[in-house]
C-alpha angles and dihedrals in degrees: 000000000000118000126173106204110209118206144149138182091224120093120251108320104208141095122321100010091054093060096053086045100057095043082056083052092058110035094091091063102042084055082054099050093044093060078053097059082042107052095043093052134065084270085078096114085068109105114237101167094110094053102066088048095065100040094082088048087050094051091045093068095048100027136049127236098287096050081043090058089045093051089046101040083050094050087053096045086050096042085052086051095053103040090056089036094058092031093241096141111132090033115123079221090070102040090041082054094045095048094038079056101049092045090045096043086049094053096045092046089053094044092048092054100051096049087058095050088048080048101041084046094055095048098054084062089045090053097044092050086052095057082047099053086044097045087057096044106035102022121190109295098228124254087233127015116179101307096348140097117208166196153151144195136195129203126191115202100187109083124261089007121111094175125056139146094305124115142196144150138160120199130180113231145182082253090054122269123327131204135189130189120166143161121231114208110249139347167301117010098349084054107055088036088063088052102047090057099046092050089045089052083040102056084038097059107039096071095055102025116086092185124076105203077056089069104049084050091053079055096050095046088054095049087052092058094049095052091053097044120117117279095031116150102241086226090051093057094051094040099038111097130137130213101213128167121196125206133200123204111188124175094272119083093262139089130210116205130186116201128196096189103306130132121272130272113241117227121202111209117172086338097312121116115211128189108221103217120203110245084214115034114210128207117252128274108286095020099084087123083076094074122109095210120010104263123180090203124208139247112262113222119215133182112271110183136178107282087019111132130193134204133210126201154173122232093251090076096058093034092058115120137204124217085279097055096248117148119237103270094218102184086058098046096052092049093062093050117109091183100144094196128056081236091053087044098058084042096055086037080049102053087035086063096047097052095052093053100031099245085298110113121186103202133018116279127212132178142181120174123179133197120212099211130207119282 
């Protein structure tokens, strides 16, 4: 399993909080730059002392140490202009300036160290409780599984998360391998509890269940008792629901898919990528109130043959835009891909994805793609 961990030590970088963050970034220099308005006007005999001295503890709250240095070393090389400027060399003022700024600037460069080692600190355990978290809840994906060569990637596309409300799993049977990848409706905890449930009802069933529509009953039923479980926020029950599509891959050169309203998987068959659209398209899971009739559904077959490889998704792959609002074409994309392993495949699909959207994805990614090999 491949999984791009995205972090930063900054705090939320969009919209409105950006904006506030940069203008803090740059309050220290502007202070500066206005002494020097200041000193070299006829508002000279206003004392600004006070002012350059600050501008290193300033920096320090919004800046590490290096942005800490360059505030500093600015108020000093504006504090040097000035004094000559204004001929105040000689003067205890200056000296008493020039000394109130260097003890100031050493202590804010050492505090502001320090608060990014204790930062930087918190967020490697963060990190490494979230790989384990991840590691429990979406393991690896294996290289080969019975008659399949794999892989899969996740991208999280909040900072500092590595889990959300994706899903996926691949399992090797008695009925040949099984695979799962679904989408839960919304975030944080419910979320990955929702997941948590359809996947554990998931890697249960498909060991005893022949049928496959079977399976993906044993994960709404789980779904259903995790919504209702104590503790449950009442918004979460009426808004969690989860998209999931289930795929069989027995020993003959087919594959049998159930979907519950996800999107569907993409097969590449001699450089040609092809949706394969439900005939019979099925609400979510937890929205079976929305049928009209109940309706147990079937399993769709589709051609599987030798060198054929298919790819699982999550919505947040084909709902990616670009600046100019244009959605990731994925068929084309996969069909420019030369990847020669399932791994290399994912990593071109991977940088494919980034460069449409600019490295700024909107909503978590996952992706599993499997490779029926000759026999």
């Amino acid at each position: 399993m491949r999984s791009v961990f995205r972090s930063s030590v900054r705090p939320d970088a969009g919209g409105h909080h950006r904006v506030v963050w940069v203008l803090a970034q740059c309050l220290p220099f502007a202070i500066a730059v206005l002494v020097v308005v200041i000193e070299l006007t006829p508002l000279h005999v206003v004392y600004t002392g006070p002012l350059l001295t600050a501008t290193p503890a300033l920096a320090a709250v919004t800046m590490g140490p290096r942005g800490t240095m360059a505030a500093a070393g600015f108020a000093l090389v504006v504090s040097v202009i000035t004094a000559t400027y204004n001929q105040a060399w000689g003067t205890q003022q200056v000296y008493t300036n020039i000394l109130a700024l260097l003890l100031v600037s050493v202590a804010s460069i050492t505090t502001s160290r320090a608060a990014r080692t204790r930062s930087e600190n918190a967020l490697n355990q963060i990190r490494r409780i979230a790989v384990a978290a991840q590691e429990v809840l979406l393991r690896p994906v294996p290289a080969r599984i019975g008659p399949l060569r794999a892989s899969s990637m996740y991208l999280a596309a909040e900072t500092g998360a590595q889990i959300g409300g994706d899903l996926y799993e691949a399992v090797e049977t008695r009925y040949g391998v099984r695979l799962i990848v679904g989408d839960v409706r919304g975030k944080g905890l419910p979320a990955v509890r929702a997941a948590a449930a359809v996947l554990g009802a998931f890697r249960e069933a498909v060991h005893y269940q022949e049928d496959l529509v079977d399976v993906m009953d044993h994960c709404a039923a789980a779904l259903e008792r995790e919504r209702w479980s104590p503790g449950v926020d009442p918004d979460a029950r009426v808004e969690g629901f989860v998209t999931a599509l289930v795929v069989q891959v027995p020993r003959e050169s087919v594959i049998e898919v159930v979907n519950r309203g996800h999107p569907p998987p993409l097969v590449l068959h001699h450089g040609r990528a092809e949706a394969l659209m439900p005939a019979s398209p099925l609400p979510p899971l937890g929205l079976e109130e929305l049928m009209t009739r109940p309706s147990k559904g079937k399993a769709e077959s589709y051609p599987f043959s030798p060198g054929d490889r298919l790819l699982l998704h999550t919505d947040g792959v084909i709902e990616a835009r670009n600046s100019d609002d244009d959605f990731f074409v994925l068929p084309d994309a996969m069909e420019a891909v030369r990847g020669s392993s399932p791994e290399e495949f994912l990593e071109e699909l991977h940088q494919a994805l980034l460069r449409h959207t600019s490295g700024c994805l909107a909503d978590d990614v996952a992706m599993v793609i499997i490779e029926r090999v000759e026999r």
